[in-house]
Amino acid sequence: MRRTVFNEDHEAFRETLRAFIEAEVVPVYDEWFAAGQAPREFYYKLAELGVFGIRVDEEYGGAGIDSYKFEAVLYEETARAGVTFGGSGVHVLLGLPYIKMLATDEQKKRYLPKFVSGEEMWAIAMTEPGTGSDLAGMKTTAKLSEDGTHYVLNGAKTFITGGVHADRMIVCARTAAPTAEDRRHGISLFVVDTKAEGYSVGRKLDKLGLRTSDTAELAFVDVKVPVEDLLGEENKGFYYLGHNLASERWGIAYGAYAQAKAAVRFAKQYVQERTVFGQPVAHFQNTKFELAACQAEVDAAEAVADRATEALDAGELTPAEAASAKLFCTEVAHRVIDRCLQLHGGYGFMNEYPIARLYADNRVNRIYGGTSEIMKTIIAKDMGL
């Protein structure tokens, strides 16, 4: 089926990106995997490629293209090569929407040029130990000082992707107690300098998958945050988080679809080359049926992912539609990647094969950004149930 989501500019970017991955990532990816993170210097290379500035206005050093389709190409090409770009996805997909939506002109002048150049990497700290998807239950506090010049931040966060390399962290904290009517009230967002006194990075977490993406625990002990670094209005943080979750969930959905598509590619190549009982594995009827079924699921996921992309670019992707896309694409990827690994036999369990890494990387898609169970709750509510 002919796709209409991409144009010539996107395909030119794809060619450039594919060459970049082959030259700069594939040869050293095993080293990143062993180290548990991509090197900080790599992000400067991404910045030079223009990856960080695509959706940033030209006055701040970006390309001024208000579209997520270039990021969609990035998801497809990294999955195709069996690699990831470390924590850079959080920088663009999660950090940038908050700056664009909430930052004042003065803040944008301070934040965005260094964002685009890679001089300052961004991440966001929502999740806390013991709260998980229940963001309204967060305990981290930010209290305004008596002289009104700064907030004092105290608390802890966990599962923070990009937390090791981040130079600027968007921290969600309570500036007021929840009310009896609304436990989501009282959350605010702050842009925190990770070099500030009292800010500390704890353990770099040892994850099942996404091994090249640094994920950490954070702690804040009397961290002073200038009032100039409050992002948006006080106590409206939960609303802001909910607004931007649609784009985050789109990213997870699209990434999952791209992983499923890559899994079929890896499996097809493997079964054509692998010989058992005197013939290629691809010649067995079971192999053909399994891959055909997987391809049909990938085709369906592609249609869902493309539709969500068009809606996101048009500013029309609703929370329920984003939840539906995430639920469908991540569940498809789960089934397809598992079946493609099975076709690899014992070799599919070896990390030297991309299907094994893809299997581990994919598992978190049904957890972060809201679990599959949370997605079903959102969809059911939208249905009036």
Tab-separated table of C-alpha atoms in Angstrom:
chain	number	residue	atom	x	y	z
A	1	MET	CA	0.000	0.000	0.000
A	2	ARG	CA	1.219	3.447	-0.919
A	3	ARG	CA	1.892	5.727	2.022
A	4	THR	CA	1.113	9.424	1.796
A	5	VAL	CA	2.442	10.608	5.140
A	6	PHE	CA	5.947	11.501	3.881
A	7	ASN	CA	7.134	13.827	1.102
A	8	GLU	CA	10.441	14.352	-0.706
A	9	ASP	CA	11.919	16.370	2.174
A	10	HIS	CA	11.250	13.536	4.602
A	11	GLU	CA	12.799	10.995	2.243
A	12	ALA	CA	15.894	13.165	1.767
A	13	PHE	CA	16.210	13.366	5.549
A	14	ARG	CA	15.830	9.586	5.694
A	15	GLU	CA	18.765	9.093	3.327
A	16	THR	CA	20.950	11.463	5.342
A	17	LEU	CA	19.960	9.850	8.611
A	18	ARG	CA	20.540	6.319	7.333
A	19	ALA	CA	24.048	7.226	6.190
A	20	PHE	CA	24.720	8.917	9.542
A	21	ILE	CA	23.613	5.827	11.471
A	22	GLU	CA	25.777	3.535	9.373
A	23	ALA	CA	28.835	5.766	9.847
A	24	GLU	CA	28.468	7.063	13.402
A	25	VAL	CA	26.350	4.587	15.341
A	26	VAL	CA	26.505	1.025	14.020
A	27	PRO	CA	30.320	0.661	14.330
A	28	VAL	CA	30.318	1.679	18.020
A	29	TYR	CA	26.901	0.503	19.174
A	30	ASP	CA	28.265	-2.566	20.963
A	31	GLU	CA	30.451	-0.251	23.043
A	32	TRP	CA	27.429	1.869	23.971
A	33	PHE	CA	25.486	-1.263	24.858
A	34	ALA	CA	28.248	-2.485	27.157
A	35	ALA	CA	28.640	0.943	28.786
A	36	GLY	CA	24.895	1.307	29.363
A	37	GLN	CA	24.660	4.710	27.697
A	38	ALA	CA	25.579	6.681	24.621
A	39	PRO	CA	28.529	9.067	25.106
A	40	ARG	CA	27.700	12.710	25.767
A	41	GLU	CA	29.710	13.725	22.704
A	42	PHE	CA	27.290	11.867	20.439
A	43	TYR	CA	24.570	14.395	21.182
A	44	TYR	CA	26.695	17.153	19.694
A	45	LYS	CA	26.802	15.136	16.472
A	46	LEU	CA	23.017	14.868	16.484
A	47	ALA	CA	22.837	18.630	17.000
A	48	GLU	CA	25.153	19.214	14.021
A	49	LEU	CA	22.883	16.985	11.958
A	50	GLY	CA	20.008	19.297	12.869
A	51	VAL	CA	17.949	16.695	14.724
A	52	PHE	CA	17.352	18.860	17.801
A	53	GLY	CA	16.229	21.973	15.968
A	54	ILE	CA	13.688	20.733	13.442
A	55	ARG	CA	10.650	21.989	15.390
A	56	VAL	CA	12.411	24.998	16.943
A	57	ASP	CA	11.761	28.473	15.510
A	58	GLU	CA	14.454	29.902	13.251
A	59	GLU	CA	15.103	32.865	15.558
A	60	TYR	CA	16.495	30.412	18.120
A	61	GLY	CA	18.629	28.469	15.664
A	62	GLY	CA	16.140	25.868	14.518
A	63	ALA	CA	14.536	24.967	11.197
A	64	GLY	CA	11.084	26.200	12.168
A	65	ILE	CA	9.245	23.132	10.812
A	66	ASP	CA	6.139	22.500	12.885
A	67	SER	CA	5.853	18.777	12.196
A	68	TYR	CA	6.575	15.485	13.938
A	69	LYS	CA	7.103	13.616	10.684
A	70	PHE	CA	10.881	13.997	10.748
A	71	GLU	CA	10.869	12.372	14.176
A	72	ALA	CA	8.752	9.586	12.701
A	73	VAL	CA	11.489	9.016	10.111
A	74	LEU	CA	14.030	8.883	12.939
A	75	TYR	CA	12.019	6.177	14.726
A	76	GLU	CA	11.882	4.110	11.560
A	77	GLU	CA	15.567	4.430	10.719
A	78	THR	CA	16.930	3.684	14.188
A	79	ALA	CA	14.662	0.637	14.467
A	80	ARG	CA	15.666	-0.495	10.982
A	81	ALA	CA	19.330	-0.432	12.013
A	82	GLY	CA	18.645	-2.083	15.374
A	83	VAL	CA	20.015	0.877	17.352
A	84	THR	CA	18.790	3.708	19.541
A	85	PHE	CA	20.063	7.263	20.027
A	86	GLY	CA	20.456	7.014	23.792
A	87	GLY	CA	18.441	9.551	25.782
A	88	SER	CA	18.148	12.059	22.955
A	89	GLY	CA	14.529	11.155	22.288
A	90	VAL	CA	13.490	12.567	25.654
A	91	HIS	CA	15.321	15.803	24.831
A	92	VAL	CA	13.192	16.430	21.745
A	93	LEU	CA	9.942	14.522	22.214
A	94	LEU	CA	9.375	15.335	25.895
A	95	GLY	CA	11.392	18.456	26.647
A	96	LEU	CA	10.646	20.610	23.612
A	97	PRO	CA	6.820	20.642	23.776
A	98	TYR	CA	6.914	22.115	27.292
A	99	ILE	CA	9.310	24.860	26.247
A	100	LYS	CA	7.264	25.728	23.170
A	101	MET	CA	3.965	25.711	25.039
A	102	LEU	CA	4.909	27.310	28.357
A	103	ALA	CA	8.156	29.277	28.154
A	104	THR	CA	8.065	33.058	28.049
A	105	ASP	CA	9.957	34.909	25.309
A	106	GLU	CA	12.733	35.588	27.811
A	107	GLN	CA	12.934	31.921	28.764
A	108	LYS	CA	12.985	30.803	25.133
A	109	LYS	CA	15.923	33.109	24.468
A	110	ARG	CA	17.790	31.505	27.373
A	111	TYR	CA	16.808	27.908	26.749
A	112	LEU	CA	16.374	27.189	23.061
A	113	PRO	CA	19.732	28.121	21.446
A	114	LYS	CA	21.568	25.753	23.797
A	115	PHE	CA	18.802	23.168	23.327
A	116	VAL	CA	19.350	23.192	19.565
A	117	SER	CA	23.156	23.097	19.795
A	118	GLY	CA	23.188	20.189	22.232
A	119	GLU	CA	25.057	22.316	24.745
A	120	GLU	CA	22.212	21.683	27.180
A	121	MET	CA	20.409	18.342	27.122
A	122	TRP	CA	16.905	18.257	28.598
A	123	ALA	CA	14.834	15.631	30.372
A	124	ILE	CA	11.703	15.593	32.518
A	125	ALA	CA	11.247	14.206	36.022
A	126	MET	CA	7.705	13.093	36.811
A	127	THR	CA	7.737	9.623	38.360
A	128	GLU	CA	8.505	9.148	42.041
A	129	PRO	CA	9.240	6.030	44.102
A	130	GLY	CA	5.920	4.504	45.079
A	131	THR	CA	3.704	6.581	42.781
A	132	GLY	CA	4.201	5.111	39.302
A	133	SER	CA	1.452	6.299	36.957
A	134	ASP	CA	-0.306	8.141	39.813
A	135	LEU	CA	1.250	11.540	39.143
A	136	ALA	CA	-1.225	13.260	41.459
A	137	GLY	CA	0.364	11.355	44.323
A	138	MET	CA	3.780	13.015	43.976
A	139	LYS	CA	5.460	14.212	47.183
A	140	THR	CA	8.305	16.389	45.847
A	141	THR	CA	7.760	19.969	47.014
A	142	ALA	CA	8.827	23.416	45.861
A	143	LYS	CA	8.284	26.175	48.428
A	144	LEU	CA	8.630	29.850	47.598
A	145	SER	CA	11.300	31.601	49.650
A	146	GLU	CA	10.342	34.415	52.021
A	147	ASP	CA	11.915	37.038	49.784
A	148	GLY	CA	10.129	35.622	46.728
A	149	THR	CA	13.277	35.233	44.627
A	150	HIS	CA	13.433	31.447	44.405
A	151	TYR	CA	11.756	28.153	45.212
A	152	VAL	CA	13.295	25.509	47.481
A	153	LEU	CA	12.988	22.055	45.959
A	154	ASN	CA	12.985	18.860	48.035
A	155	GLY	CA	12.151	15.292	47.073
A	156	ALA	CA	13.130	12.383	44.869
A	157	LYS	CA	12.377	11.009	41.411
A	158	THR	CA	13.004	7.661	39.745
A	159	PHE	CA	12.984	6.057	36.267
A	160	ILE	CA	14.172	9.359	34.768
A	161	THR	CA	15.292	8.725	31.193
A	162	GLY	CA	18.160	10.988	30.208
A	163	GLY	CA	18.761	11.689	33.892
A	164	VAL	CA	22.503	11.061	33.824
A	165	HIS	CA	23.408	13.379	30.944
A	166	ALA	CA	20.733	16.045	31.472
A	167	ASP	CA	21.871	19.643	31.915
A	168	ARG	CA	18.341	20.968	32.390
A	169	MET	CA	15.606	18.965	34.094
A	170	ILE	CA	11.909	19.834	34.016
A	171	VAL	CA	10.896	18.851	37.531
A	172	CYS	CA	7.279	18.349	38.590
A	173	ALA	CA	6.749	19.385	42.193
A	174	ARG	CA	4.011	20.406	44.591
A	175	THR	CA	3.658	24.122	45.267
A	176	ALA	CA	0.344	23.645	47.055
A	177	ALA	CA	-1.472	20.821	48.799
A	178	PRO	CA	-4.145	18.884	46.896
A	179	THR	CA	-7.726	19.808	47.666
A	180	ALA	CA	-10.535	17.516	48.707
A	181	GLU	CA	-12.204	18.166	45.358
A	182	ASP	CA	-9.099	17.830	43.195
A	183	ARG	CA	-6.015	15.876	44.268
A	184	ARG	CA	-4.295	16.981	41.043
A	185	HIS	CA	-4.255	20.600	42.179
A	186	GLY	CA	-1.003	22.166	43.322
A	187	ILE	CA	1.564	20.718	40.908
A	188	SER	CA	3.963	23.081	39.130
A	189	LEU	CA	6.792	22.677	36.629
A	190	PHE	CA	10.316	24.009	37.087
A	191	VAL	CA	13.370	24.120	34.847
A	192	VAL	CA	16.189	23.032	37.124
A	193	ASP	CA	19.909	23.413	36.455
A	194	THR	CA	21.358	19.981	37.205
A	195	LYS	CA	24.557	21.607	38.483
A	196	ALA	CA	22.647	23.395	41.254
A	197	GLU	CA	23.704	22.718	44.825
A	198	GLY	CA	21.616	19.985	46.417
A	199	TYR	CA	20.717	18.360	43.094
A	200	SER	CA	22.165	14.876	42.806
A	201	VAL	CA	21.999	11.945	40.409
A	202	GLY	CA	21.741	8.627	42.221
A	203	ARG	CA	21.971	5.214	40.655
A	204	LYS	CA	22.101	4.781	36.904
A	205	LEU	CA	19.447	2.100	36.739
A	206	ASP	CA	20.216	-1.321	35.282
A	207	LYS	CA	17.363	-1.899	32.841
A	208	LEU	CA	16.151	-4.941	30.950
A	209	GLY	CA	16.147	-3.044	27.653
A	210	LEU	CA	17.030	0.348	26.163
A	211	ARG	CA	20.532	-0.266	27.428
A	212	THR	CA	22.073	2.714	25.646
A	213	SER	CA	19.577	5.139	27.202
A	214	ASP	CA	20.698	6.471	30.581
A	215	THR	CA	17.971	6.189	33.232
A	216	ALA	CA	18.551	7.401	36.760
A	217	GLU	CA	17.282	8.203	40.218
A	218	LEU	CA	17.351	11.862	41.266
A	219	ALA	CA	17.340	13.577	44.651
A	220	PHE	CA	16.728	17.209	45.586
A	221	VAL	CA	17.854	18.607	48.931
A	222	ASP	CA	17.071	22.313	49.369
A	223	VAL	CA	17.739	23.018	45.699
A	224	LYS	CA	17.253	26.710	44.929
A	225	VAL	CA	15.326	27.325	41.726
A	226	PRO	CA	15.037	30.974	40.601
A	227	VAL	CA	11.456	32.158	40.102
A	228	GLU	CA	12.486	32.963	36.530
A	229	ASP	CA	12.642	29.201	35.940
A	230	LEU	CA	9.025	28.458	36.828
A	231	LEU	CA	7.550	27.001	33.624
A	232	GLY	CA	3.995	28.167	33.050
A	233	GLU	CA	1.739	29.109	35.947
A	234	GLU	CA	1.850	27.808	39.489
A	235	ASN	CA	-0.390	24.858	40.353
A	236	LYS	CA	-1.358	24.121	36.737
A	237	GLY	CA	1.323	21.498	36.152
A	238	PHE	CA	-1.026	18.527	36.009
A	239	TYR	CA	-2.990	20.174	33.206
A	240	TYR	CA	0.238	20.824	31.292
A	241	LEU	CA	1.357	17.217	31.759
A	242	GLY	CA	-1.957	15.914	30.482
A	243	HIS	CA	-1.830	18.192	27.457
A	244	ASN	CA	1.604	16.972	26.355
A	245	LEU	CA	1.023	13.292	27.086
A	246	ALA	CA	-0.684	12.960	23.695
A	247	SER	CA	2.555	13.697	21.825
A	248	GLU	CA	4.544	11.479	24.199
A	249	ARG	CA	2.164	8.579	23.624
A	250	TRP	CA	2.268	9.174	19.884
A	251	GLY	CA	6.049	8.799	20.064
A	252	ILE	CA	5.779	5.503	21.919
A	253	ALA	CA	3.127	4.242	19.493
A	254	TYR	CA	5.135	5.201	16.432
A	255	GLY	CA	8.341	3.801	17.881
A	256	ALA	CA	6.601	0.495	18.625
A	257	TYR	CA	5.255	0.263	15.075
A	258	ALA	CA	8.762	0.963	13.725
A	259	GLN	CA	10.187	-1.778	15.952
A	260	ALA	CA	7.602	-4.283	14.714
A	261	LYS	CA	8.393	-3.402	11.112
A	262	ALA	CA	12.108	-3.837	11.791
A	263	ALA	CA	11.502	-7.189	13.492
A	264	VAL	CA	9.861	-8.567	10.351
A	265	ARG	CA	12.812	-7.327	8.308
A	266	PHE	CA	15.311	-9.000	10.648
A	267	ALA	CA	13.350	-12.262	10.699
A	268	LYS	CA	12.860	-12.366	6.941
A	269	GLN	CA	16.585	-11.873	6.361
A	270	TYR	CA	17.484	-14.502	8.957
A	271	VAL	CA	15.153	-17.255	7.691
A	272	GLN	CA	16.330	-16.727	4.107
A	273	GLU	CA	19.960	-17.218	5.172
A	274	ARG	CA	19.564	-19.900	7.872
A	275	THR	CA	19.514	-23.503	6.614
A	276	VAL	CA	18.090	-26.475	8.562
A	277	PHE	CA	17.297	-29.976	7.333
A	278	GLY	CA	18.941	-29.116	4.051
A	279	GLN	CA	16.860	-26.068	3.143
A	280	PRO	CA	16.419	-22.412	4.161
A	281	VAL	CA	14.045	-21.874	7.081
A	282	ALA	CA	12.089	-19.540	4.802
A	283	HIS	CA	10.980	-22.529	2.686
A	284	PHE	CA	8.892	-24.064	5.467
A	285	GLN	CA	5.170	-23.325	5.357
A	286	ASN	CA	5.098	-22.417	9.052
A	287	THR	CA	7.739	-19.739	8.471
A	288	LYS	CA	5.787	-18.251	5.589
A	289	PHE	CA	2.543	-18.221	7.564
A	290	GLU	CA	4.146	-16.685	10.637
A	291	LEU	CA	5.817	-13.888	8.703
A	292	ALA	CA	2.682	-13.266	6.643
A	293	ALA	CA	0.633	-12.881	9.825
A	294	CYS	CA	3.250	-10.553	11.280
A	295	GLN	CA	3.294	-8.438	8.110
A	296	ALA	CA	-0.481	-8.069	8.232
A	297	GLU	CA	-0.265	-6.792	11.809
A	298	VAL	CA	2.513	-4.371	10.881
A	299	ASP	CA	0.405	-3.047	7.998
A	300	ALA	CA	-2.441	-2.335	10.415
A	301	ALA	CA	-0.098	-0.672	12.933
A	302	GLU	CA	1.372	1.461	10.157
A	303	ALA	CA	-2.084	2.766	9.260
A	304	VAL	CA	-2.815	3.611	12.899
A	305	ALA	CA	0.587	5.255	13.376
A	306	ASP	CA	0.266	7.318	10.183
A	307	ARG	CA	-3.240	8.486	11.089
A	308	ALA	CA	-2.060	9.529	14.544
A	309	THR	CA	0.881	11.404	13.006
A	310	GLU	CA	-1.368	13.390	10.700
A	311	ALA	CA	-3.696	14.215	13.597
A	312	LEU	CA	-0.788	15.291	15.789
A	313	ASP	CA	0.621	17.580	13.109
A	314	ALA	CA	-2.825	19.111	12.660
A	315	GLY	CA	-3.150	19.698	16.404
A	316	GLU	CA	-6.138	17.363	16.523
A	317	LEU	CA	-4.795	14.253	18.296
A	318	THR	CA	-7.027	13.768	21.335
A	319	PRO	CA	-5.901	12.043	24.552
A	320	ALA	CA	-8.178	9.098	23.789
A	321	GLU	CA	-6.885	8.758	20.221
A	322	ALA	CA	-3.300	8.887	21.452
A	323	ALA	CA	-4.104	6.247	24.062
A	324	SER	CA	-5.739	4.056	21.411
A	325	ALA	CA	-2.747	4.364	19.089
A	326	LYS	CA	-0.323	3.562	21.890
A	327	LEU	CA	-2.336	0.577	23.075
A	328	PHE	CA	-2.742	-0.894	19.603
A	329	CYS	CA	0.779	-0.326	18.286
A	330	THR	CA	2.545	-1.502	21.435
A	331	GLU	CA	0.440	-4.655	21.637
A	332	VAL	CA	1.091	-5.388	17.965
A	333	ALA	CA	4.815	-4.877	18.470
A	334	HIS	CA	4.756	-7.219	21.471
A	335	ARG	CA	3.199	-10.027	19.430
A	336	VAL	CA	5.194	-9.473	16.247
A	337	ILE	CA	8.613	-9.169	17.863
A	338	ASP	CA	8.010	-12.276	19.969
A	339	ARG	CA	7.060	-14.314	16.905
A	340	CYS	CA	10.023	-12.981	14.921
A	341	LEU	CA	12.388	-13.894	17.728
A	342	GLN	CA	10.917	-17.419	17.746
A	343	LEU	CA	11.805	-17.773	14.071
A	344	HIS	CA	15.440	-17.091	14.994
A	345	GLY	CA	15.479	-20.106	17.305
A	346	GLY	CA	18.272	-20.101	19.882
A	347	TYR	CA	20.109	-17.307	18.111
A	348	GLY	CA	17.198	-15.011	18.806
A	349	PHE	CA	18.109	-15.182	22.486
A	350	MET	CA	21.615	-13.881	21.859
A	351	ASN	CA	22.256	-10.148	22.274
A	352	GLU	CA	24.564	-10.150	19.264
A	353	TYR	CA	21.423	-10.423	17.133
A	354	PRO	CA	19.325	-7.245	16.831
A	355	ILE	CA	16.073	-9.157	17.381
A	356	ALA	CA	17.141	-9.983	20.958
A	357	ARG	CA	17.860	-6.351	21.788
A	358	LEU	CA	14.657	-5.301	20.076
A	359	TYR	CA	12.696	-7.793	22.191
A	360	ALA	CA	14.093	-6.288	25.396
A	361	ASP	CA	13.776	-2.672	24.221
A	362	ASN	CA	10.153	-3.144	23.192
A	363	ARG	CA	8.903	-4.450	26.530
A	364	VAL	CA	8.810	-1.050	28.244
A	365	ASN	CA	6.472	0.377	25.592
A	366	ARG	CA	3.475	-1.111	27.393
A	367	ILE	CA	4.599	0.437	30.674
A	368	TYR	CA	6.008	3.943	30.292
A	369	GLY	CA	3.985	6.891	29.126
A	370	GLY	CA	1.089	5.197	30.921
A	371	THR	CA	0.581	1.433	31.122
A	372	SER	CA	-1.678	-0.457	28.732
A	373	GLU	CA	-4.176	-0.686	31.558
A	374	ILE	CA	-4.197	3.111	31.913
A	375	MET	CA	-4.686	3.423	28.136
A	376	LYS	CA	-7.738	1.170	28.329
A	377	THR	CA	-9.129	3.287	31.143
A	378	ILE	CA	-8.743	6.475	29.062
A	379	ILE	CA	-10.356	4.870	26.019
A	380	ALA	CA	-13.243	3.466	28.054
A	381	LYS	CA	-13.895	6.850	29.653
A	382	ASP	CA	-13.976	8.455	26.198
A	383	MET	CA	-16.532	5.820	25.196
A	384	GLY	CA	-18.750	6.954	28.039
A	385	LEU	CA	-18.176	3.794	30.048
